[in-house]
Coordinates of C-alpha atoms in Angstrom, one line a residue:
Chain A
M6 CA 2.4 6.3 -29.0
T7 CA 5.1 5.9 -26.4
A8 CA 4.4 3.7 -23.5
I9 CA 5.9 6.1 -20.9
E10 CA 6.9 9.6 -21.5
T11 CA 7.9 12.3 -19.0
A12 CA 8.7 15.9 -19.5
D13 CA 10.5 17.8 -16.7
L14 CA 8.7 15.6 -14.2
T15 CA 9.5 17.0 -10.8
K16 CA 8.3 16.2 -7.3
E17 CA 9.1 18.4 -4.2
F18 CA 8.3 17.5 -0.7
G19 CA 8.6 20.8 1.1
S20 CA 12.2 22.0 0.4
L21 CA 13.4 18.5 -0.6
C22 CA 13.4 17.8 -4.3
A23 CA 12.8 14.0 -4.5
V24 CA 12.7 13.9 -8.3
D25 CA 14.2 16.6 -10.4
S26 CA 13.2 17.3 -14.0
L27 CA 12.9 13.8 -15.2
N28 CA 12.8 13.3 -19.0
L29 CA 12.2 9.8 -20.0
N30 CA 11.0 8.0 -23.2
I31 CA 10.3 4.3 -22.7
D32 CA 8.6 2.0 -25.1
G33 CA 8.4 -1.8 -25.6
E34 CA 11.5 -2.5 -23.4
I35 CA 12.6 -3.5 -19.9
F36 CA 13.6 -0.3 -18.4
G37 CA 15.5 -0.3 -15.1
L38 CA 15.6 2.7 -12.8
L39 CA 18.6 2.2 -10.6
G40 CA 19.8 4.0 -7.6
P41 CA 20.4 3.8 -3.9
N42 CA 17.6 3.9 -1.3
G43 CA 16.0 7.3 -1.1
S44 CA 17.2 8.4 -4.6
G45 CA 13.7 9.0 -5.9
K46 CA 12.9 5.7 -7.6
T47 CA 9.7 5.0 -5.8
T48 CA 8.6 8.6 -6.0
T49 CA 8.9 8.4 -9.8
V50 CA 6.9 5.2 -9.9
L51 CA 4.2 6.7 -7.7
M52 CA 3.9 9.7 -10.0
L53 CA 3.7 7.5 -13.1
T54 CA 1.0 5.3 -11.5
T55 CA -1.1 8.3 -10.6
L56 CA -0.7 7.7 -6.8
I57 CA 0.9 11.1 -6.2
R58 CA 0.8 14.3 -8.1
Q59 CA 3.9 15.9 -9.4
T60 CA 4.9 19.4 -8.4
R61 CA 5.9 20.3 -12.0
G62 CA 6.2 18.8 -15.4
S63 CA 4.1 16.2 -17.1
A64 CA 4.0 12.5 -17.6
S65 CA 2.0 10.2 -19.9
V66 CA 1.4 6.5 -19.9
C67 CA 0.0 4.8 -23.0
G68 CA -0.5 8.2 -24.4
Y69 CA -2.8 9.4 -21.6
D70 CA -1.7 12.3 -19.3
T71 CA -1.4 11.1 -15.7
L72 CA -3.2 14.2 -14.4
K73 CA -5.8 14.7 -17.0
E74 CA -6.9 11.2 -17.7
P75 CA -5.9 9.2 -14.6
D76 CA -8.6 6.6 -15.1
K77 CA -7.4 5.7 -18.6
V78 CA -3.8 5.6 -17.3
R79 CA -4.9 3.2 -14.5
G80 CA -6.7 1.0 -17.0
C81 CA -3.6 0.3 -19.1
L82 CA -1.0 -0.2 -16.4
S83 CA -0.3 -2.5 -13.5
Y84 CA 1.6 -1.6 -10.4
V85 CA 3.3 -4.0 -8.0
P86 CA 4.7 -2.2 -5.0
Q87 CA 7.6 -3.5 -3.0
D88 CA 5.6 -4.3 0.1
M89 CA 4.5 -7.8 -1.0
A90 CA 0.8 -7.1 -0.3
V91 CA -0.8 -10.5 -0.6
D92 CA -3.8 -11.5 1.6
T93 CA -2.1 -14.3 3.4
N94 CA -5.4 -15.8 4.8
L95 CA -6.8 -16.1 1.3
T96 CA -5.7 -18.8 -1.1
G97 CA -3.7 -17.8 -4.2
R98 CA -6.8 -18.3 -6.3
E99 CA -9.0 -16.2 -4.1
N100 CA -6.3 -13.4 -4.1
M101 CA -6.4 -13.5 -7.9
L102 CA -10.1 -13.7 -8.3
I103 CA -10.4 -10.4 -6.3
F104 CA -8.2 -8.7 -8.8
A105 CA -9.9 -10.2 -11.8
R106 CA -13.3 -9.0 -10.5
L107 CA -12.0 -5.6 -9.6
Y108 CA -10.7 -5.2 -13.2
G109 CA -14.0 -6.4 -14.5
I110 CA -12.6 -9.3 -16.5
D111 CA -15.3 -11.3 -18.5
N112 CA -14.3 -14.8 -17.5
P113 CA -12.5 -14.3 -14.2
K114 CA -12.2 -18.0 -13.4
D115 CA -10.7 -19.0 -16.7
K116 CA -8.3 -16.0 -16.7
V117 CA -7.2 -16.8 -13.2
D118 CA -6.6 -20.5 -14.1
E119 CA -4.6 -19.4 -17.1
L120 CA -2.3 -17.0 -15.2
L121 CA -1.8 -19.3 -12.3
G122 CA -0.5 -21.7 -14.9
V123 CA 1.8 -19.1 -16.5
M124 CA 3.3 -18.3 -13.1
D125 CA 3.7 -22.0 -12.2
L126 CA 1.3 -21.7 -9.2
S127 CA -1.4 -24.1 -10.3
G128 CA -0.3 -26.8 -8.0
R129 CA -0.6 -24.6 -4.9
A130 CA -3.5 -22.4 -6.1
D131 CA -5.9 -23.5 -3.4
D132 CA -3.4 -23.3 -0.5
L133 CA -3.5 -20.2 1.8
A134 CA -1.0 -17.6 0.6
K135 CA 0.6 -17.6 4.1
T136 CA 2.1 -21.0 3.2
Y137 CA 3.8 -19.6 0.1
S138 CA 7.5 -18.8 -0.1
G139 CA 8.6 -15.2 -0.8
G140 CA 9.2 -16.0 -4.4
M141 CA 5.7 -17.6 -4.8
R142 CA 4.1 -14.5 -3.3
R143 CA 6.0 -12.3 -5.7
R144 CA 4.8 -14.5 -8.6
L145 CA 1.3 -14.3 -7.3
E146 CA 1.5 -10.6 -7.3
L147 CA 2.8 -10.6 -10.8
A148 CA -0.1 -12.9 -11.9
E149 CA -2.5 -10.4 -10.2
A150 CA -1.0 -7.6 -12.2
L151 CA -1.5 -9.4 -15.4
V152 CA -5.3 -10.1 -15.2
H153 CA -6.3 -7.2 -17.3
E154 CA -3.5 -7.6 -19.9
P155 CA -1.8 -4.2 -19.2
E156 CA 0.4 -2.5 -21.7
V157 CA 2.8 -1.3 -19.1
I158 CA 3.8 -2.9 -15.8
F159 CA 5.6 -1.0 -13.0
L160 CA 7.6 -3.2 -10.6
D161 CA 9.1 -1.6 -7.6
E162 CA 12.0 -3.7 -6.3
P163 CA 10.5 -6.9 -7.6
T164 CA 13.4 -9.1 -6.3
L165 CA 13.9 -7.5 -2.9
G166 CA 14.3 -10.1 -0.2
L167 CA 14.2 -13.1 -2.5
D168 CA 16.9 -15.8 -2.8
V169 CA 19.1 -16.1 -5.9
S170 CA 17.0 -18.8 -7.7
A171 CA 13.7 -17.0 -7.0
R172 CA 15.2 -13.8 -8.3
K173 CA 16.3 -15.5 -11.5
K174 CA 12.9 -16.9 -11.9
I175 CA 11.2 -13.5 -11.5
W176 CA 13.4 -12.0 -14.1
Q177 CA 12.7 -14.9 -16.4
Y178 CA 9.0 -14.1 -16.2
I179 CA 9.6 -10.4 -16.6
H180 CA 11.6 -11.2 -19.8
N181 CA 8.8 -13.4 -21.1
L182 CA 6.2 -10.7 -20.6
N183 CA 8.4 -8.2 -22.4
K184 CA 8.7 -10.5 -25.3
K185 CA 4.9 -10.5 -25.6
G186 CA 5.0 -6.8 -26.1
M187 CA 4.6 -5.4 -22.6
T188 CA 6.6 -2.4 -21.5
I189 CA 8.2 -3.0 -18.2
F190 CA 9.4 -0.4 -15.8
V191 CA 11.5 -1.8 -13.0
T192 CA 13.2 -0.1 -10.1
T193 CA 16.0 -1.9 -8.3
H194 CA 19.2 -1.2 -6.4
Y195 CA 20.7 -4.5 -7.6
M196 CA 23.0 -3.3 -10.3
D197 CA 24.0 -6.8 -11.4
E198 CA 20.4 -7.8 -12.1
A199 CA 19.8 -4.6 -14.1
E200 CA 22.9 -5.2 -16.1
K201 CA 21.8 -8.7 -17.0
F202 CA 18.1 -8.2 -17.6
C203 CA 17.3 -4.6 -18.6
D204 CA 17.4 -3.3 -22.1
R205 CA 18.0 0.2 -20.9
V206 CA 18.8 1.6 -17.5
G207 CA 18.6 5.1 -16.0
I208 CA 20.7 5.8 -12.9
I209 CA 19.1 8.1 -10.5
D210 CA 20.8 9.8 -7.6
N211 CA 19.3 12.5 -5.4
G212 CA 16.4 12.8 -7.8
K213 CA 18.4 13.4 -10.9
I214 CA 19.1 11.0 -13.8
T215 CA 22.9 10.9 -14.0
A216 CA 23.3 8.2 -16.7
L217 CA 20.9 6.8 -19.3
G218 CA 21.4 4.1 -21.9
S219 CA 21.8 0.4 -22.4
P220 CA 24.2 -1.3 -19.9
A221 CA 26.7 -1.9 -22.7
E222 CA 26.6 1.8 -23.8
L223 CA 27.1 3.0 -20.3
K224 CA 29.9 0.6 -19.6
A225 CA 31.6 1.8 -22.8
G226 CA 32.0 5.1 -21.1
L227 CA 34.7 3.5 -19.0
M228 CA 37.9 2.0 -20.3
S229 CA 38.3 -1.8 -20.7
D230 CA 39.5 -2.5 -17.1
V231 CA 38.5 -1.2 -13.7
I232 CA 40.9 -1.4 -10.8
T233 CA 39.4 -1.3 -7.3
V234 CA 41.7 -0.4 -4.5
R235 CA 40.9 -0.7 -0.8
I236 CA 42.5 2.1 1.1
E237 CA 42.6 2.4 4.9
G238 CA 42.8 5.8 6.5
E239 CA 42.9 9.0 4.6
Y240 CA 42.8 9.0 0.8
H241 CA 45.4 11.0 -1.1
P242 CA 44.5 11.4 -4.8
V243 CA 47.0 10.4 -7.5
N244 CA 47.4 11.5 -11.1
K245 CA 48.9 9.1 -13.6
D246 CA 48.6 9.1 -17.4
G247 CA 46.4 6.3 -18.7
I248 CA 44.7 5.8 -15.3
L249 CA 41.4 7.7 -14.5
Y250 CA 39.8 8.0 -11.1
V251 CA 36.1 6.8 -11.3
G252 CA 34.8 7.3 -7.8
N253 CA 34.6 5.6 -4.4
S254 CA 32.1 3.7 -2.3
G255 CA 33.2 3.6 1.3
D256 CA 37.0 2.8 1.5
E257 CA 37.0 1.3 -2.0
Y258 CA 38.3 3.6 -4.7
S259 CA 38.0 2.7 -8.4
Y260 CA 40.1 3.6 -11.4
T261 CA 39.8 2.7 -15.0
S262 CA 42.4 2.0 -17.6
E263 CA 42.8 0.4 -21.0
N264 CA 45.2 -2.2 -19.7
G265 CA 44.5 -3.1 -16.1
S266 CA 47.4 -5.5 -15.6
E267 CA 50.0 -3.0 -16.7
A268 CA 48.3 -0.1 -14.9
L269 CA 48.0 -1.9 -11.6
P270 CA 51.6 -1.8 -10.5
V271 CA 52.0 1.8 -11.7
L272 CA 48.9 2.7 -9.7
A273 CA 50.1 0.8 -6.6
D274 CA 53.4 2.7 -6.6
A275 CA 51.8 6.0 -7.2
L276 CA 49.3 5.5 -4.4
K277 CA 52.1 4.5 -2.0
I278 CA 54.2 7.5 -2.9
S279 CA 51.3 9.8 -2.2
G280 CA 51.0 8.3 1.2
N281 CA 48.0 6.0 0.9
N282 CA 47.7 2.9 3.0
V283 CA 46.8 0.3 0.3
M284 CA 45.2 -2.8 1.7
A285 CA 44.0 -4.7 -1.5
M286 CA 43.7 -4.2 -5.2
S287 CA 41.7 -6.1 -7.9
I288 CA 41.0 -5.8 -11.6
H289 CA 37.7 -6.5 -13.2
E290 CA 35.6 -5.7 -16.2
P291 CA 33.5 -2.6 -15.9
S292 CA 30.1 -3.2 -14.4
L293 CA 27.1 -1.0 -13.8
D294 CA 28.4 -0.5 -10.2
D295 CA 31.3 1.3 -11.7
V296 CA 29.1 3.3 -14.0
F297 CA 27.1 4.3 -11.0
L298 CA 30.2 5.4 -9.1
Q299 CA 31.2 7.4 -12.1
S300 CA 27.9 9.1 -12.7
V301 CA 27.4 10.0 -9.0
G302 CA 30.9 11.4 -8.8
K303 CA 30.3 13.5 -11.9
Q304 CA 27.3 15.0 -10.3
E305 CA 29.0 15.8 -7.0
E306 CA 31.8 17.9 -8.6
E307 CA 30.1 19.9 -11.3
Q308 CA 33.0 22.0 -12.4
G309 CA 35.4 19.1 -12.7
F310 CA 33.0 17.4 -15.0
E311 CA 34.0 18.8 -18.3
E312 CA 37.7 18.3 -17.7
W313 CA 37.0 14.7 -16.7
K314 CA 35.2 14.0 -20.0
Y315 CA 37.9 15.7 -22.0
R316 CA 40.6 13.6 -20.4
L317 CA 38.7 10.4 -21.0
M318 CA 38.3 11.3 -24.6
L319 CA 42.0 11.9 -25.0
R320 CA 42.8 8.5 -23.4
R321 CA 40.5 6.7 -25.7
R322 CA 42.3 7.9 -28.8
Chain B
M8 CA -20.8 -0.9 -7.4
K9 CA -19.1 -4.1 -8.5
G10 CA -15.9 -2.8 -7.0
V11 CA -17.6 -2.1 -3.7
L12 CA -19.0 -5.7 -3.6
T13 CA -15.6 -7.2 -4.5
Y14 CA -13.8 -5.2 -1.8
M15 CA -16.5 -6.2 0.7
H16 CA -16.2 -9.8 -0.3
R17 CA -12.4 -9.7 0.4
D18 CA -13.0 -8.3 3.8
F19 CA -15.7 -10.9 4.6
I20 CA -13.4 -13.8 3.7
R21 CA -10.6 -12.3 5.8
W22 CA -12.9 -11.8 8.7
I23 CA -14.4 -15.3 8.6
R24 CA -11.0 -16.9 8.4
Y25 CA -10.1 -15.3 11.8
R26 CA -12.5 -17.5 13.7
V27 CA -11.5 -16.2 17.1
G28 CA -12.5 -12.7 15.9
V29 CA -15.9 -13.9 14.9
V30 CA -16.6 -15.7 18.2
S31 CA -15.3 -12.9 20.4
A32 CA -17.4 -10.4 18.5
L33 CA -20.5 -12.3 19.7
V34 CA -19.4 -13.3 23.2
L35 CA -19.2 -9.8 24.7
P36 CA -22.7 -8.5 23.8
A37 CA -24.2 -11.9 24.6
A38 CA -22.6 -11.8 28.0
W39 CA -24.0 -8.3 28.6
L40 CA -27.4 -9.4 27.5
I41 CA -27.5 -12.5 29.7
F42 CA -25.6 -11.4 32.8
V43 CA -26.9 -7.8 33.0
G44 CA -30.2 -8.3 31.3
L45 CA -31.3 -11.2 33.4
A46 CA -29.4 -10.7 36.6
L47 CA -29.6 -7.0 37.5
P48 CA -32.2 -6.4 40.2
V49 CA -33.9 -3.3 38.8
Q50 CA -37.2 -1.8 40.0
F51 CA -38.0 0.8 37.3
T52 CA -39.4 -1.6 34.7
G53 CA -41.2 -4.9 34.6
N54 CA -39.1 -6.5 31.9
Y55 CA -35.5 -5.3 32.1
L56 CA -34.6 -7.5 29.2
D57 CA -36.9 -5.5 26.9
F58 CA -35.4 -2.3 28.3
I59 CA -31.7 -3.3 27.9
T60 CA -31.9 -5.1 24.5
P61 CA -31.9 -1.9 22.5
G62 CA -28.9 -0.8 24.5
I63 CA -27.0 -4.0 23.8
L64 CA -27.9 -3.9 20.1
V65 CA -26.5 -0.4 19.8
M66 CA -23.5 -1.4 21.9
T67 CA -22.8 -4.3 19.5
I68 CA -22.8 -2.0 16.5
L69 CA -20.5 0.4 18.5
T70 CA -17.9 -2.2 19.5
A71 CA -18.1 -3.9 16.1
G72 CA -17.5 -0.6 14.3
I73 CA -15.4 1.6 16.5
S74 CA -12.1 -0.3 16.1
S75 CA -12.7 -1.1 12.4
G76 CA -11.1 2.0 11.1
S77 CA -8.0 0.0 11.4
L78 CA -9.1 -2.0 8.3
L79 CA -8.4 0.8 5.9
M80 CA -5.4 1.9 7.9
F81 CA -3.8 -1.5 7.6
D82 CA -4.6 -1.7 3.9
K83 CA -2.7 1.5 3.7
I84 CA 0.2 0.4 5.9
L85 CA 0.6 -3.0 4.2
G86 CA 0.6 -1.6 0.7
F87 CA -2.8 -2.9 -0.5
L88 CA -4.3 0.5 -0.8
N89 CA -1.6 1.7 -3.3
K90 CA -2.4 -1.4 -5.4
F91 CA -6.1 -0.7 -5.3
L92 CA -5.6 3.0 -6.0
A93 CA -3.6 2.2 -9.1
M94 CA -6.6 0.4 -10.6
P95 CA -9.3 1.8 -12.8
V96 CA -12.0 1.1 -10.1
P97 CA -13.5 4.3 -8.8
R98 CA -11.4 5.1 -5.8
E99 CA -14.3 6.1 -3.5
S100 CA -15.5 2.5 -3.7
I101 CA -12.7 1.5 -1.4
L102 CA -14.0 3.8 1.3
V103 CA -17.6 2.9 0.7
S104 CA -16.9 -0.8 0.8
K105 CA -15.1 -0.5 4.2
I106 CA -18.0 1.5 5.7
L107 CA -20.6 -0.9 4.3
F108 CA -18.6 -4.0 5.4
I109 CA -18.2 -2.8 8.9
T110 CA -21.9 -1.9 9.1
V111 CA -23.2 -5.1 7.6
R112 CA -20.9 -7.2 9.8
G113 CA -22.3 -5.3 12.9
I114 CA -25.8 -6.0 11.7
L115 CA -25.1 -9.7 11.4
Q116 CA -23.9 -9.7 15.0
T117 CA -26.9 -7.8 16.2
T118 CA -29.2 -10.3 14.5
I119 CA -27.7 -13.0 16.7
I120 CA -28.1 -10.8 19.8
L121 CA -31.8 -10.3 18.8
I122 CA -32.3 -14.0 18.5
I123 CA -30.7 -14.7 21.9
A124 CA -32.8 -11.9 23.4
V125 CA -36.0 -13.5 22.1
L126 CA -34.9 -16.9 23.3
I127 CA -34.3 -15.7 26.9
G128 CA -37.6 -13.8 27.1
A129 CA -37.7 -10.5 25.2
T130 CA -41.0 -9.5 23.7
I131 CA -41.4 -10.6 20.0
L132 CA -42.2 -7.6 17.8
N133 CA -43.9 -7.4 14.3
P134 CA -41.9 -7.5 11.1
L135 CA -42.3 -3.7 10.5
Q136 CA -40.9 -3.0 13.9
Y137 CA -37.9 -5.2 13.2
G138 CA -37.4 -3.5 9.8
L139 CA -37.3 -0.1 11.5
I140 CA -34.9 -1.4 14.2
Y141 CA -32.6 -2.6 11.4
L142 CA -32.9 0.8 9.6
I143 CA -31.8 2.5 12.8
L144 CA -29.0 0.1 13.4
F145 CA -27.8 0.5 9.8
L146 CA -27.8 4.3 10.1
F147 CA -26.0 4.2 13.4
G148 CA -23.6 1.6 12.0
V149 CA -22.7 3.8 9.0
F150 CA -22.2 6.7 11.5
I151 CA -19.8 4.7 13.7
A152 CA -17.9 3.1 10.8
A153 CA -17.4 6.4 9.0
F154 CA -16.4 8.0 12.3
S155 CA -13.9 5.3 13.1
T156 CA -12.4 5.3 9.6
T157 CA -12.1 9.1 9.6
V158 CA -10.2 9.0 13.0
A159 CA -8.0 6.2 11.8
L160 CA -7.0 8.0 8.6
Y161 CA -6.4 11.2 10.7
L162 CA -4.3 9.5 13.4
N163 CA -2.5 7.3 10.8
D164 CA -0.9 5.2 13.4
H165 CA -2.2 1.9 14.8
D166 CA -1.1 2.3 18.4
S167 CA -2.7 5.8 18.7
F168 CA -5.8 4.5 17.1
A169 CA -6.1 1.5 19.5
A170 CA -5.6 3.9 22.4
F171 CA -8.3 6.1 21.0
T172 CA -10.9 3.4 20.6
A173 CA -10.2 2.0 24.1
M174 CA -10.7 5.5 25.5
V175 CA -14.0 6.3 23.8
T176 CA -15.9 3.0 23.8
M177 CA -16.8 2.4 27.5
P178 CA -17.5 6.1 28.4
L179 CA -19.8 6.4 25.3
F180 CA -21.7 3.3 26.4
F181 CA -22.0 4.3 30.1
T182 CA -23.0 7.9 29.4
S183 CA -25.9 6.7 27.1
S184 CA -29.4 5.7 28.0
A185 CA -28.4 2.0 27.5
L186 CA -28.6 0.8 31.1
M187 CA -31.2 3.1 32.7
P188 CA -33.9 5.6 31.8
Y189 CA -33.2 9.3 32.1
D190 CA -35.4 9.8 35.2
V191 CA -33.3 7.5 37.4
M192 CA -30.0 9.0 36.3
P193 CA -28.2 11.6 38.3
E194 CA -28.8 15.0 36.7
W195 CA -25.2 15.4 35.3
L196 CA -25.4 12.0 33.7
S197 CA -28.8 12.7 32.2
M198 CA -27.4 15.8 30.6
I199 CA -24.6 14.0 28.9
A200 CA -26.9 11.1 28.0
H201 CA -29.2 13.4 26.2
V202 CA -26.6 14.5 23.7
N203 CA -24.8 11.2 23.3
P204 CA -25.4 9.8 19.8
L205 CA -25.8 6.3 21.3
S206 CA -28.9 7.5 23.2
F207 CA -30.5 8.7 20.0
A208 CA -30.3 5.2 18.5
I209 CA -31.2 3.4 21.7
D210 CA -34.2 5.7 22.4
A211 CA -35.4 5.3 18.9
I212 CA -35.4 1.5 19.1
R213 CA -37.2 1.7 22.5
E214 CA -39.8 3.9 20.8
I215 CA -40.3 1.3 18.1
G216 CA -40.9 -1.2 20.9
T217 CA -43.8 0.9 22.2
G218 CA -45.4 0.9 18.8
A219 CA -44.4 4.4 17.6
I220 CA -42.4 5.3 14.5
P221 CA -39.5 7.5 15.6
I222 CA -39.2 9.8 12.5
F223 CA -37.3 12.6 14.2
P224 CA -34.5 10.3 15.6
I225 CA -34.2 8.6 12.3
A226 CA -33.8 11.9 10.5
L227 CA -31.2 13.0 13.0
L228 CA -29.2 9.8 12.6
M229 CA -29.3 10.2 8.9
L230 CA -28.0 13.7 9.3
F231 CA -25.2 12.5 11.6
A232 CA -24.2 9.7 9.3
G233 CA -24.3 12.1 6.3
V234 CA -22.0 14.6 7.9
I235 CA -19.5 12.0 9.1
L236 CA -19.6 10.4 5.6
I237 CA -18.6 13.7 4.0
L238 CA -15.8 14.1 6.5
A239 CA -14.6 10.6 5.8
G240 CA -14.7 11.2 2.1
H241 CA -12.7 14.4 2.6
M242 CA -10.0 12.6 4.7
F243 CA -9.9 9.8 2.1
R244 CA -9.4 12.2 -0.8
K245 CA -6.7 14.0 1.0
L246 CA -4.9 10.7 1.4
T247 CA -5.2 9.7 -2.2
V248 CA -4.2 12.8 -4.1

């Protein structure tokens, strides 16, 4: 049994296709769905958690179809939305007891004590949640999501709005849960976090998965160095052997090459000759950000796609 | 049923923690009862307090319930509803718990009003009569709570909903039989008052005071409450698919 499985999962809102033919197979891992705001991440989670109905296709969680057996699906998953919905005028313990009772846990008080301990909230359990920091509220929500020992947890932007140390802590907990055998489905638009903490990621843009695999696999699709160039004014494309254009975000244009320090002066000259106003250049190792640029670029120019792939293959030989 | 009770428990704690809200919910009807019930120079009845108490009881339920549709609306806006809907608890129990909570909270308030009324000179009734009064208040409470929740789900915006409740509360009260009997009303007002659902509840409670058992008004209130409940359920299901 696969924890999460989708087949051509599609959601249309009127003429807008929010999620387009999603095919996923996720089991026992931390899976990150990455993409910019409005790319279809939350819509996907809402369909998988039975909160909205898909237009086409099917999805199953823990082996149960989300449309045919929604109650069983809800029984084996937990969903933490991005809103930070914690009752601030209730204590942490009261918040948790409500969830434990709703899930019909046998010994709600013991279970709550245990989970408050797991999430390092025992010391503040009887304070009102409005005195909690953002990171503590998130941990409280995570603790709530664990009361019925779900097999799958959906976390929508779990680190949104948290400071660096709180984010790290949240990911630590997520990692520990996964080690205990829980499948974790995370959405985020922080590429760096996904790269560090997810076993596998899917990049989604305009409702379509444009790249799928482990961060390392995806980065292997690029050459060993990435050169980022900041260009002011109009961009004039250049074509140089051994240097491939990846994509751009705003006025930053990225290229990839096997030897960045040799390619950089070549690229600088070529860009100047073509009439570009180069402001800054930098070399770094490929990151998921670059993978994202690459995959989005691929999608935008469909016919250029095959040629792109072909040239990359030639370079790698 | 366990889900319903847990959801209600949550709303009760949240309500009690807002102490100002609890106090203000009691001050308004108590002020009406004392200032209008004791001070208004009326000729058409010997004990105006006995006459106006049913009106104030029903008004208490009305004001306690009419703005409470925002409870479910805020759960939706703040993200609680999505969390609850993703649980294996029957989804309808969220709606049922809201309506029951609003009604029970209104009934707690009316109990205090009843006690104040007796303290300042209203006639003491027998236990059966009080039981029937509570039945009517409960049915009317369910009617108002379901109505308010339906409108809130339909409007789906807090400002519009606040404007709506401000608009309907006072006109509903003043066009009912709360303050005066039909025969001293101007004819146009009497016509409106006869079809105002508040009047059904108020008149029924007055009938109990005279020793009768108002079967027809109780049946009518049941019908009203039932129809609005079906509507509320329909709106809720539309929201959750």
